Short mmCIF file of N, CA and C in Angstrom, two decimals:
data_model
loop_
_atom_site.label_atom_id
_atom_site.label_comp_id
_atom_site.label_asym_id
_atom_site.label_seq_id
_atom_site.Cartn_x
_atom_site.Cartn_y
_atom_site.Cartn_z
N MET A 1 327.10 -90.98 175.50
CA MET A 1 326.88 -90.04 176.59
C MET A 1 328.20 -89.59 177.19
N LYS A 2 329.19 -90.58 177.37
CA LYS A 2 330.48 -90.19 177.90
C LYS A 2 331.19 -89.18 176.98
N ILE A 3 331.14 -89.43 175.68
CA ILE A 3 331.75 -88.54 174.74
C ILE A 3 331.12 -87.14 174.83
N PHE A 4 329.83 -87.08 174.96
CA PHE A 4 329.13 -85.81 175.07
C PHE A 4 329.61 -85.06 176.29
N LEU A 5 329.71 -85.73 177.46
CA LEU A 5 330.20 -85.10 178.67
C LEU A 5 331.64 -84.60 178.51
N ILE A 6 332.49 -85.37 177.88
CA ILE A 6 333.88 -84.98 177.67
C ILE A 6 333.91 -83.72 176.77
N VAL A 7 333.09 -83.68 175.75
CA VAL A 7 333.07 -82.50 174.87
C VAL A 7 332.60 -81.29 175.64
N VAL A 8 331.56 -81.44 176.42
CA VAL A 8 331.05 -80.28 177.22
C VAL A 8 332.09 -79.78 178.20
N ILE A 9 332.75 -80.70 178.87
CA ILE A 9 333.80 -80.30 179.86
C ILE A 9 334.93 -79.60 179.14
N ALA A 10 335.35 -80.13 178.00
CA ALA A 10 336.43 -79.48 177.22
C ALA A 10 336.03 -78.09 176.80
N LEU A 11 334.81 -77.93 176.34
CA LEU A 11 334.31 -76.62 175.96
C LEU A 11 334.32 -75.63 177.11
N LEU A 12 333.85 -76.09 178.27
CA LEU A 12 333.79 -75.24 179.46
C LEU A 12 335.23 -74.82 179.85
N ILE A 13 336.17 -75.75 179.80
CA ILE A 13 337.54 -75.42 180.16
C ILE A 13 338.11 -74.44 179.15
N GLY A 14 337.83 -74.62 177.88
CA GLY A 14 338.30 -73.70 176.85
C GLY A 14 337.74 -72.27 177.03
N VAL A 15 336.45 -72.22 177.35
CA VAL A 15 335.85 -70.90 177.60
C VAL A 15 336.47 -70.28 178.85
N GLY A 16 336.70 -71.03 179.89
CA GLY A 16 337.32 -70.50 181.10
C GLY A 16 338.71 -69.96 180.86
N VAL A 17 339.51 -70.73 180.15
CA VAL A 17 340.87 -70.35 179.84
C VAL A 17 340.87 -69.12 178.96
N GLY A 18 340.04 -69.14 177.91
CA GLY A 18 339.92 -68.04 177.00
C GLY A 18 339.43 -66.77 177.72
N GLY A 19 338.49 -66.91 178.60
CA GLY A 19 338.01 -65.78 179.37
C GLY A 19 339.09 -65.23 180.26
N GLY A 20 339.92 -66.11 180.83
CA GLY A 20 341.04 -65.60 181.65
C GLY A 20 342.00 -64.81 180.82
N TRP A 21 342.36 -65.28 179.61
CA TRP A 21 343.28 -64.53 178.73
C TRP A 21 342.64 -63.20 178.36
N SER A 22 341.36 -63.21 177.95
CA SER A 22 340.80 -61.93 177.55
C SER A 22 340.65 -60.99 178.71
N GLY A 23 340.40 -61.50 179.92
CA GLY A 23 340.36 -60.66 181.10
C GLY A 23 341.70 -60.00 181.41
N MET A 24 342.79 -60.79 181.23
CA MET A 24 344.12 -60.26 181.42
C MET A 24 344.45 -59.21 180.37
N ARG A 25 344.08 -59.46 179.11
CA ARG A 25 344.34 -58.49 178.08
C ARG A 25 343.53 -57.22 178.31
N ALA A 26 342.30 -57.36 178.79
CA ALA A 26 341.49 -56.21 179.07
C ALA A 26 342.09 -55.34 180.21
N ALA A 27 342.62 -56.02 181.22
CA ALA A 27 343.26 -55.31 182.32
C ALA A 27 344.52 -54.57 181.84
N GLU A 28 345.31 -55.26 180.97
CA GLU A 28 346.52 -54.58 180.42
C GLU A 28 346.11 -53.44 179.56
N ALA A 29 345.12 -53.57 178.72
CA ALA A 29 344.70 -52.48 177.85
C ALA A 29 344.20 -51.30 178.65
N ALA A 30 343.52 -51.58 179.76
CA ALA A 30 342.93 -50.50 180.58
C ALA A 30 344.06 -49.68 181.21
N ASP A 31 345.16 -50.27 181.58
CA ASP A 31 346.25 -49.47 182.22
C ASP A 31 347.32 -49.08 181.17
N GLY A 32 347.05 -49.28 179.88
CA GLY A 32 347.97 -48.79 178.86
C GLY A 32 349.25 -49.60 178.76
N LYS A 33 349.29 -50.84 179.27
CA LYS A 33 350.49 -51.64 179.32
C LYS A 33 350.43 -52.86 178.44
N GLN A 34 349.52 -52.93 177.49
CA GLN A 34 349.37 -54.14 176.62
C GLN A 34 350.45 -54.21 175.60
N ILE A 35 351.24 -55.30 175.62
CA ILE A 35 352.29 -55.51 174.62
C ILE A 35 351.74 -56.31 173.45
N VAL A 36 350.70 -57.06 173.60
CA VAL A 36 350.16 -57.90 172.54
C VAL A 36 349.82 -57.03 171.35
N GLY A 37 350.38 -57.43 170.17
CA GLY A 37 350.11 -56.69 168.96
C GLY A 37 351.34 -56.61 168.09
N VAL A 38 351.28 -55.77 167.09
CA VAL A 38 352.35 -55.63 166.11
C VAL A 38 353.01 -54.27 166.30
N TRP A 39 354.34 -54.25 166.29
CA TRP A 39 355.12 -53.01 166.64
C TRP A 39 356.15 -52.74 165.54
N PHE A 40 356.35 -51.45 165.21
CA PHE A 40 357.49 -50.98 164.46
C PHE A 40 358.56 -50.62 165.48
N VAL A 41 359.74 -51.29 165.41
CA VAL A 41 360.71 -51.17 166.48
C VAL A 41 362.06 -50.75 165.91
N THR A 42 362.76 -49.87 166.68
CA THR A 42 364.11 -49.50 166.30
C THR A 42 365.08 -50.01 167.32
N PHE A 43 366.19 -50.54 166.87
CA PHE A 43 367.35 -50.96 167.62
C PHE A 43 368.49 -50.08 167.07
N PRO A 44 368.78 -48.88 167.62
CA PRO A 44 369.70 -47.96 167.00
C PRO A 44 371.08 -48.50 166.72
N ASP A 45 371.55 -49.47 167.48
CA ASP A 45 372.92 -50.00 167.32
C ASP A 45 372.99 -51.29 166.54
N ALA A 46 371.88 -51.75 165.97
CA ALA A 46 371.92 -52.95 165.15
C ALA A 46 372.41 -52.62 163.74
N PRO A 47 372.95 -53.57 163.00
CA PRO A 47 373.39 -53.30 161.63
C PRO A 47 372.30 -52.64 160.78
N PHE A 48 371.08 -53.01 160.92
CA PHE A 48 369.91 -52.33 160.33
C PHE A 48 368.94 -52.10 161.47
N LYS A 49 368.69 -50.83 161.75
CA LYS A 49 368.00 -50.54 162.98
C LYS A 49 366.48 -50.70 162.98
N TYR A 50 365.84 -50.86 161.81
CA TYR A 50 364.40 -50.94 161.76
C TYR A 50 363.91 -52.36 161.70
N HIS A 51 362.99 -52.71 162.59
CA HIS A 51 362.50 -54.07 162.72
C HIS A 51 360.97 -54.06 162.91
N MET A 52 360.36 -55.21 162.74
CA MET A 52 358.96 -55.43 163.09
C MET A 52 358.92 -56.50 164.13
N CYS A 53 358.14 -56.33 165.19
CA CYS A 53 357.96 -57.33 166.22
C CYS A 53 356.49 -57.60 166.45
N THR A 54 356.11 -58.81 166.64
CA THR A 54 354.75 -59.21 166.98
C THR A 54 354.80 -59.93 168.30
N PHE A 55 354.01 -59.51 169.27
CA PHE A 55 353.91 -60.11 170.58
C PHE A 55 352.51 -60.76 170.66
N HIS A 56 352.54 -62.09 170.92
CA HIS A 56 351.31 -62.87 170.99
C HIS A 56 350.87 -63.05 172.45
N ALA A 57 349.59 -63.22 172.66
CA ALA A 57 349.03 -63.34 174.03
C ALA A 57 349.52 -64.61 174.73
N ASP A 58 350.02 -65.61 173.98
CA ASP A 58 350.49 -66.83 174.62
C ASP A 58 351.91 -66.71 175.12
N GLY A 59 352.55 -65.53 175.05
CA GLY A 59 353.90 -65.36 175.54
C GLY A 59 355.00 -65.61 174.51
N THR A 60 354.58 -65.79 173.26
CA THR A 60 355.59 -65.97 172.18
C THR A 60 355.66 -64.65 171.41
N MET A 61 356.79 -64.51 170.68
CA MET A 61 356.91 -63.29 169.86
C MET A 61 357.76 -63.61 168.62
N GLU A 62 357.62 -62.73 167.64
CA GLU A 62 358.42 -62.84 166.38
C GLU A 62 359.03 -61.48 166.11
N GLN A 63 360.21 -61.53 165.45
CA GLN A 63 360.91 -60.31 165.07
C GLN A 63 361.40 -60.51 163.65
N ALA A 64 361.32 -59.48 162.83
CA ALA A 64 361.80 -59.53 161.44
C ALA A 64 362.36 -58.16 161.05
N ASN A 65 363.35 -58.21 160.16
CA ASN A 65 363.90 -57.00 159.55
C ASN A 65 364.35 -57.37 158.13
N PRO A 66 364.58 -56.40 157.30
CA PRO A 66 364.96 -56.73 155.88
C PRO A 66 366.26 -57.54 155.81
N ASP A 67 366.24 -58.56 155.00
CA ASP A 67 367.42 -59.40 154.81
C ASP A 67 368.61 -58.54 154.29
N ALA A 68 368.35 -57.57 153.46
CA ALA A 68 369.46 -56.77 152.91
C ALA A 68 369.97 -55.72 153.85
N GLY A 69 369.49 -55.71 155.11
CA GLY A 69 369.96 -54.71 156.05
C GLY A 69 371.41 -54.86 156.51
N ASP A 70 371.99 -56.02 156.34
CA ASP A 70 373.38 -56.24 156.71
C ASP A 70 374.14 -56.75 155.48
N ALA A 71 375.17 -56.05 155.11
CA ALA A 71 375.91 -56.36 153.90
C ALA A 71 376.71 -57.67 154.01
N HIS A 72 376.99 -58.15 155.22
CA HIS A 72 377.88 -59.27 155.44
C HIS A 72 377.14 -60.57 155.72
N THR A 73 376.07 -60.46 156.46
CA THR A 73 375.34 -61.70 156.86
C THR A 73 373.88 -61.55 156.59
N SER A 74 373.23 -62.68 156.38
CA SER A 74 371.81 -62.79 156.22
C SER A 74 371.27 -63.41 157.50
N ASP A 75 370.23 -62.85 158.09
CA ASP A 75 369.71 -63.41 159.33
C ASP A 75 368.25 -63.85 159.18
N SER A 76 367.94 -64.92 159.90
CA SER A 76 366.58 -65.44 159.91
C SER A 76 365.65 -64.48 160.70
N ASP A 77 364.36 -64.67 160.58
CA ASP A 77 363.48 -63.99 161.49
C ASP A 77 363.81 -64.48 162.89
N GLY A 78 363.58 -63.61 163.87
CA GLY A 78 363.77 -64.01 165.26
C GLY A 78 362.53 -64.63 165.82
N MET A 79 362.64 -65.63 166.61
CA MET A 79 361.49 -66.24 167.34
C MET A 79 361.81 -66.27 168.79
N GLY A 80 360.84 -65.92 169.63
CA GLY A 80 361.17 -65.83 171.05
C GLY A 80 359.96 -65.90 171.94
N VAL A 81 360.23 -65.55 173.21
CA VAL A 81 359.25 -65.57 174.26
C VAL A 81 359.29 -64.29 175.06
N TRP A 82 358.23 -64.00 175.78
CA TRP A 82 358.17 -62.80 176.64
C TRP A 82 357.29 -63.14 177.86
N VAL A 83 357.55 -62.38 178.97
CA VAL A 83 356.76 -62.47 180.16
C VAL A 83 356.61 -61.03 180.70
N ARG A 84 355.56 -60.88 181.52
CA ARG A 84 355.36 -59.62 182.25
C ARG A 84 355.85 -59.85 183.66
N GLU A 85 356.80 -59.04 184.11
CA GLU A 85 357.30 -59.10 185.48
C GLU A 85 357.14 -57.75 186.09
N GLY A 86 356.15 -57.66 186.99
CA GLY A 86 355.78 -56.36 187.54
C GLY A 86 355.27 -55.50 186.41
N GLY A 87 355.75 -54.32 186.27
CA GLY A 87 355.32 -53.42 185.24
C GLY A 87 356.13 -53.50 183.99
N LYS A 88 357.07 -54.41 183.89
CA LYS A 88 357.97 -54.50 182.74
C LYS A 88 357.73 -55.76 181.92
N ILE A 89 358.12 -55.69 180.65
CA ILE A 89 358.09 -56.85 179.77
C ILE A 89 359.54 -57.31 179.63
N LYS A 90 359.77 -58.60 179.85
CA LYS A 90 361.09 -59.18 179.67
C LYS A 90 360.98 -60.31 178.66
N GLY A 91 361.97 -60.44 177.81
CA GLY A 91 361.90 -61.48 176.79
C GLY A 91 363.25 -61.73 176.10
N LYS A 92 363.18 -62.66 175.17
CA LYS A 92 364.35 -63.01 174.41
C LYS A 92 363.89 -63.63 173.07
N PHE A 93 364.59 -63.22 172.01
CA PHE A 93 364.37 -63.89 170.74
C PHE A 93 365.71 -64.38 170.19
N VAL A 94 365.63 -65.41 169.31
CA VAL A 94 366.81 -66.03 168.78
C VAL A 94 366.72 -65.97 167.26
N GLU A 95 367.84 -65.68 166.60
CA GLU A 95 367.94 -65.67 165.14
C GLU A 95 369.20 -66.39 164.74
N VAL A 96 369.25 -66.84 163.50
CA VAL A 96 370.40 -67.55 162.96
C VAL A 96 370.97 -66.71 161.81
N THR A 97 372.27 -66.53 161.77
CA THR A 97 372.89 -65.76 160.72
C THR A 97 373.73 -66.67 159.80
N ALA A 98 373.82 -66.28 158.54
CA ALA A 98 374.63 -67.03 157.53
C ALA A 98 375.49 -65.99 156.77
N ASP A 99 376.65 -66.48 156.36
CA ASP A 99 377.54 -65.63 155.51
C ASP A 99 376.91 -65.50 154.15
N ARG A 100 376.84 -64.29 153.63
CA ARG A 100 376.21 -64.07 152.32
C ARG A 100 377.00 -64.71 151.17
N THR A 101 378.30 -64.79 151.30
CA THR A 101 379.13 -65.34 150.20
C THR A 101 379.22 -66.82 150.23
N THR A 102 379.54 -67.37 151.42
CA THR A 102 379.76 -68.82 151.51
C THR A 102 378.48 -69.61 151.80
N ARG A 103 377.48 -68.92 152.26
CA ARG A 103 376.18 -69.51 152.68
C ARG A 103 376.34 -70.47 153.87
N GLN A 104 377.41 -70.24 154.69
CA GLN A 104 377.64 -71.08 155.84
C GLN A 104 377.13 -70.41 157.09
N PHE A 105 376.89 -71.21 158.09
CA PHE A 105 376.44 -70.71 159.41
C PHE A 105 377.48 -69.74 159.95
N VAL A 106 377.02 -68.63 160.51
CA VAL A 106 377.90 -67.69 161.18
C VAL A 106 377.65 -67.71 162.68
N SER A 107 376.40 -67.53 163.08
CA SER A 107 376.12 -67.48 164.53
C SER A 107 374.64 -67.68 164.84
N ARG A 108 374.42 -67.94 166.11
CA ARG A 108 373.08 -67.95 166.68
C ARG A 108 373.02 -66.74 167.57
N GLY A 109 372.22 -65.76 167.22
CA GLY A 109 372.09 -64.57 168.03
C GLY A 109 370.94 -64.68 169.02
N GLU A 110 371.26 -64.36 170.24
CA GLU A 110 370.25 -64.34 171.31
C GLU A 110 370.14 -62.92 171.82
N ILE A 111 368.99 -62.31 171.61
CA ILE A 111 368.74 -60.95 171.98
C ILE A 111 367.73 -60.89 173.15
N SER A 112 368.22 -60.48 174.31
CA SER A 112 367.35 -60.37 175.48
C SER A 112 366.96 -58.90 175.64
N PHE A 113 365.76 -58.67 176.16
CA PHE A 113 365.30 -57.30 176.31
C PHE A 113 364.40 -57.12 177.53
N THR A 114 364.39 -55.90 177.98
CA THR A 114 363.47 -55.47 179.03
C THR A 114 362.90 -54.11 178.59
N LEU A 115 361.58 -53.97 178.69
CA LEU A 115 360.98 -52.73 178.21
C LEU A 115 359.75 -52.34 179.02
N ASP A 116 359.38 -51.08 178.95
CA ASP A 116 358.20 -50.51 179.58
C ASP A 116 357.24 -50.10 178.44
N VAL A 117 355.98 -50.52 178.58
CA VAL A 117 354.97 -50.12 177.62
C VAL A 117 354.18 -48.98 178.16
N ASP A 118 353.93 -47.95 177.35
CA ASP A 118 353.11 -46.82 177.68
C ASP A 118 352.18 -46.52 176.54
N GLY A 119 350.99 -47.10 176.56
CA GLY A 119 350.00 -46.92 175.51
C GLY A 119 350.47 -47.56 174.24
N ASP A 120 350.63 -46.77 173.19
CA ASP A 120 351.02 -47.31 171.88
C ASP A 120 352.52 -47.18 171.63
N ARG A 121 353.32 -47.00 172.72
CA ARG A 121 354.79 -46.90 172.59
C ARG A 121 355.44 -47.74 173.68
N PHE A 122 356.65 -48.17 173.35
CA PHE A 122 357.43 -48.79 174.42
C PHE A 122 358.88 -48.34 174.28
N ALA A 123 359.64 -48.45 175.39
CA ALA A 123 361.03 -48.16 175.38
C ALA A 123 361.74 -49.07 176.35
N GLY A 124 362.95 -49.43 176.00
CA GLY A 124 363.74 -50.31 176.90
C GLY A 124 365.13 -50.54 176.37
N ASN A 125 365.72 -51.61 176.78
CA ASN A 125 367.11 -51.96 176.39
C ASN A 125 367.17 -53.43 175.95
N ALA A 126 368.09 -53.68 175.02
CA ALA A 126 368.30 -55.04 174.54
C ALA A 126 369.81 -55.34 174.60
N VAL A 127 370.10 -56.64 174.79
CA VAL A 127 371.48 -57.08 174.81
C VAL A 127 371.60 -58.26 173.84
N GLY A 128 372.48 -58.19 172.88
CA GLY A 128 372.69 -59.25 171.92
C GLY A 128 373.98 -60.01 172.21
N LYS A 129 373.87 -61.33 172.16
CA LYS A 129 375.03 -62.21 172.29
C LYS A 129 374.97 -63.20 171.20
N PHE A 130 376.14 -63.51 170.57
CA PHE A 130 376.18 -64.35 169.40
C PHE A 130 377.10 -65.53 169.65
N TYR A 131 376.66 -66.71 169.29
CA TYR A 131 377.33 -67.94 169.60
C TYR A 131 377.61 -68.77 168.33
N ASP A 132 378.72 -69.58 168.39
CA ASP A 132 379.02 -70.48 167.28
C ASP A 132 378.26 -71.78 167.55
N LEU A 133 378.52 -72.79 166.68
CA LEU A 133 377.78 -74.08 166.80
C LEU A 133 378.14 -74.86 168.06
N ASP A 134 379.27 -74.48 168.70
CA ASP A 134 379.67 -75.14 169.95
C ASP A 134 379.25 -74.34 171.19
N ASN A 135 378.32 -73.39 170.95
CA ASN A 135 377.81 -72.53 172.05
C ASN A 135 378.88 -71.61 172.65
N LYS A 136 379.95 -71.35 171.94
CA LYS A 136 380.99 -70.46 172.39
C LYS A 136 380.56 -69.02 171.99
N LEU A 137 380.67 -68.09 172.92
CA LEU A 137 380.34 -66.69 172.63
C LEU A 137 381.37 -66.16 171.63
N THR A 138 380.94 -65.70 170.45
CA THR A 138 381.83 -65.18 169.41
C THR A 138 381.77 -63.63 169.28
N PHE A 139 380.66 -63.06 169.76
CA PHE A 139 380.47 -61.60 169.62
C PHE A 139 379.50 -61.14 170.67
N GLY A 140 379.84 -60.03 171.32
CA GLY A 140 378.96 -59.45 172.28
C GLY A 140 379.50 -59.65 173.68
N PRO A 141 378.75 -59.17 174.64
CA PRO A 141 377.43 -58.61 174.50
C PRO A 141 377.45 -57.24 173.88
N VAL A 142 376.41 -56.99 173.11
CA VAL A 142 376.15 -55.70 172.45
C VAL A 142 374.89 -55.12 173.06
N ASN A 143 375.02 -53.96 173.66
CA ASN A 143 373.86 -53.28 174.28
C ASN A 143 373.31 -52.22 173.33
N THR A 144 371.97 -52.14 173.32
CA THR A 144 371.32 -51.11 172.48
C THR A 144 370.00 -50.74 173.16
N ALA A 145 369.54 -49.54 172.81
CA ALA A 145 368.20 -49.13 173.22
C ALA A 145 367.21 -49.86 172.28
N MET A 146 365.97 -49.83 172.67
CA MET A 146 364.91 -50.50 171.90
C MET A 146 363.65 -49.63 172.11
N GLN A 147 363.11 -49.12 171.00
CA GLN A 147 361.93 -48.31 171.07
C GLN A 147 360.88 -48.85 170.06
N GLY A 148 359.61 -48.85 170.47
CA GLY A 148 358.58 -49.40 169.57
C GLY A 148 357.34 -48.51 169.51
N THR A 149 356.68 -48.53 168.37
CA THR A 149 355.40 -47.86 168.16
C THR A 149 354.43 -48.90 167.64
N LYS A 150 353.26 -49.02 168.31
CA LYS A 150 352.29 -50.02 167.99
C LYS A 150 351.59 -49.65 166.66
N ILE A 151 351.39 -50.68 165.83
CA ILE A 151 350.69 -50.52 164.60
C ILE A 151 349.16 -50.64 164.88
N GLY A 152 348.42 -49.70 164.42
CA GLY A 152 346.98 -49.69 164.64
C GLY A 152 346.25 -49.37 163.36
N LEU A 153 344.93 -49.55 163.41
CA LEU A 153 344.13 -49.18 162.25
C LEU A 153 343.70 -47.76 162.29
#
């Protein structure tokens, strides 16, 4: 009986939390400010300007671009977080770069951004800072615009 009550309570909590998330997503969708989804993104000042970003409802995000986009270094996919502050989305993702020839660590890139969502498009600015293994800034800050178009069916 105790186990049954625990399961029922857990299910009710899960439905309540899930309902809260879906209610928030519905409110964002209604005002055209929903960031959750998959986006084709350009960073005009990056070594390769075309990227894909996925924003998840739990406040995490992923960024990827072609490995061959930079002739000197190979970079990992970016993993990060985002929050809504007022009408803006603020976030940061981190990627690791390696030298293509030596296969050694080059830097940890931290790219912070602020953007405005307007329906299936967003625009904003990003700042990249790159650090060595001792957390010493080795390159940047590099400022760039950031524009995205949502992928839809």
